[in-house]
Short mmCIF file of C-alpha atoms in Angstrom, two decimals:
data_model
loop_
_atom_site.label_atom_id
_atom_site.label_comp_id
_atom_site.label_asym_id
_atom_site.label_seq_id
_atom_site.Cartn_x
_atom_site.Cartn_y
_atom_site.Cartn_z
CA MET A 1 175.17 38.54 128.15
CA TYR A 2 174.52 39.10 124.43
CA HIS A 3 171.59 37.25 122.93
CA HIS A 4 171.26 37.21 119.14
CA SER A 5 167.73 37.14 117.86
CA GLY A 6 167.60 36.31 114.14
CA ASN A 7 164.10 37.74 113.94
CA ILE A 8 165.22 41.25 114.92
CA ALA A 9 168.28 41.13 112.66
CA ARG A 10 166.12 40.26 109.66
CA ARG A 11 163.63 43.00 110.41
CA THR A 12 166.21 45.78 110.72
CA ALA A 13 168.29 44.65 107.73
CA GLY A 14 165.49 45.07 105.21
CA SER A 15 163.07 47.40 106.89
CA GLY A 16 162.23 50.34 104.74
CA THR A 17 158.99 52.00 103.86
CA GLY A 18 157.53 50.40 100.76
CA VAL A 19 160.34 47.88 100.28
CA LEU A 20 158.96 44.58 99.04
CA GLU A 21 159.69 41.76 101.43
CA ALA A 22 161.50 38.78 99.90
CA ALA A 23 159.43 36.39 102.02
CA ALA A 24 156.09 37.85 100.91
CA PRO A 25 153.53 35.13 100.25
CA ALA A 26 152.77 34.35 96.60
CA THR A 27 149.40 35.82 95.69
CA ASP A 28 147.56 36.38 92.45
CA ALA A 29 148.76 39.97 92.18
CA ILE A 30 151.89 41.93 91.44
CA LEU A 31 153.02 44.23 94.24
CA PHE A 32 154.54 47.55 93.19
CA GLN A 33 155.53 50.81 94.85
CA ARG A 34 154.04 54.28 94.50
CA CYS A 35 155.90 57.40 95.59
CA THR A 36 153.96 59.19 98.32
CA TRP A 37 155.36 62.56 97.24
CA CYS A 38 154.92 62.63 93.42
CA GLY A 39 152.67 59.58 92.83
CA THR A 40 154.99 57.77 90.37
CA ALA A 41 154.39 54.00 90.13
CA MET A 42 157.45 51.72 89.93
CA TYR A 43 158.39 48.06 90.23
CA HIS A 44 161.09 46.85 92.67
CA ARG A 45 162.80 50.18 93.35
CA LEU A 46 164.28 51.65 96.51
CA LEU A 47 163.99 55.29 95.42
CA CYS A 48 161.54 57.08 93.16
CA PRO A 49 163.14 57.51 89.69
CA VAL A 50 161.45 60.91 89.27
CA CYS A 51 161.99 62.76 92.57
CA GLN A 52 164.46 60.41 94.37
CA CYS A 53 162.12 60.18 97.37
CA GLY A 54 162.50 57.08 99.54
CA ASP A 55 158.99 57.24 100.99
CA LEU A 56 157.25 54.56 98.91
CA ARG A 57 154.03 52.72 99.68
CA THR A 58 153.31 49.20 98.45
CA GLU A 59 150.19 48.67 96.34
CA ARG A 60 148.61 45.71 94.57
CA SER A 61 148.25 45.71 90.77
CA GLU A 62 145.19 44.35 88.99
CA GLY A 63 147.55 42.58 86.57
CA VAL A 64 146.08 44.00 83.33
CA GLY A 65 148.35 45.72 80.84
CA THR A 66 149.67 46.16 77.32
CA VAL A 67 152.70 44.57 75.65
CA ARG A 68 155.16 47.39 74.91
CA HIS A 69 157.98 45.22 73.52
CA ALA A 70 158.28 41.50 72.79
CA THR A 71 161.41 39.55 71.87
CA VAL A 72 161.88 35.89 70.96
CA VAL A 73 164.83 34.37 72.84
CA HIS A 74 166.59 31.20 71.64
CA ARG A 75 169.59 31.02 74.00
CA ASN A 76 169.89 28.93 77.17
CA THR A 77 166.61 27.18 76.52
CA PRO A 78 165.63 24.04 74.57
CA VAL A 79 162.73 25.85 72.85
CA ALA A 80 162.20 29.47 71.85
CA ARG A 81 160.48 31.65 74.45
CA ASN A 82 159.35 35.23 74.55
CA VAL A 83 160.50 37.98 76.86
CA SER A 84 158.14 40.93 76.98
CA LEU A 85 157.95 44.34 78.62
CA ILE A 86 154.42 44.83 79.92
CA GLU A 87 153.07 48.26 80.87
CA LEU A 88 150.42 47.71 83.51
CA THR A 89 147.41 50.02 83.86
CA GLU A 90 148.78 51.42 87.13
CA GLY A 91 151.64 53.03 85.18
CA PHE A 92 154.71 50.83 85.71
CA VAL A 93 156.55 48.41 83.42
CA VAL A 94 157.45 44.83 84.32
CA ARG A 95 159.43 42.19 82.44
CA GLY A 96 157.60 38.92 81.98
CA ARG A 97 156.51 36.16 79.64
CA VAL A 98 153.30 36.01 77.60
CA MET A 99 151.83 32.54 77.04
CA GLY A 100 151.43 31.44 73.45
CA PRO A 101 153.63 31.05 70.39
CA PRO A 102 156.53 33.51 70.79
CA ALA A 103 156.13 34.86 67.25
CA ALA A 104 152.43 35.64 67.89
CA ILE A 105 153.09 38.18 70.67
CA HIS A 106 153.23 41.78 69.43
CA SER A 107 153.43 45.30 70.81
CA GLY A 108 149.97 46.62 71.62
CA ASP A 109 148.49 43.25 72.63
CA ARG A 110 146.38 43.44 75.79
CA VAL A 111 147.31 40.93 78.50
CA ARG A 112 146.26 39.81 81.99
CA MET A 113 148.53 38.24 84.57
CA SER A 114 148.11 34.47 84.75
CA THR A 115 150.56 33.56 87.53
CA VAL A 116 152.79 35.73 89.65
CA LYS A 117 156.00 33.85 88.88
CA ASP A 118 157.36 31.56 86.24
CA PRO A 119 158.69 28.54 88.20
CA VAL A 120 162.02 28.58 86.33
CA ARG A 121 162.75 32.27 85.66
CA GLY A 122 160.82 33.87 88.54
CA GLU A 123 159.10 36.39 86.23
CA PRO A 124 155.35 37.13 85.99
CA VAL A 125 153.45 35.17 83.33
CA PHE A 126 150.69 36.81 81.29
CA GLN A 127 148.04 35.60 78.85
CA LEU A 128 146.47 37.43 75.91
CA LEU A 129 143.10 39.02 76.70
CA ASP A 130 141.80 39.02 73.16
CA GLU A 131 143.09 37.71 69.85
CA PRO A 132 144.13 40.70 67.75
CA TYR A 133 143.05 40.91 64.11
CA ARG A 134 146.06 40.06 61.94
CA ALA A 135 144.51 39.06 58.59
CA TRP A 136 147.22 40.78 56.55
CA HIS A 137 150.21 39.27 58.40
#
């Protein structure tokens, strides 16, 4: 007699070294992968983009980084919002939102993660660490 166990099917379908589990509990940190062969840090990948190795270990980020690119988006939203690429100190880049007026977010601003996920978009939310000097702007 065949007995289907949903628990085993779920485990084998997504079991891979370093693969982030979809049902991981929400914590105050971003989980990322690091290649065990070359040490490259990456976010939500199945293979290392440098050496194509599949042996990845999951690590926890401190959530501190620098804005590398910021864009103000006006579509599909009642108010303007920013979409930013944040390079975290561990060496990987993540797409997220920085709190504050969208026009006030610039490349080079230092940020810290505020919440792991935006409730609507599911992206990390960051806040500015220090107010940059912009007297001439």
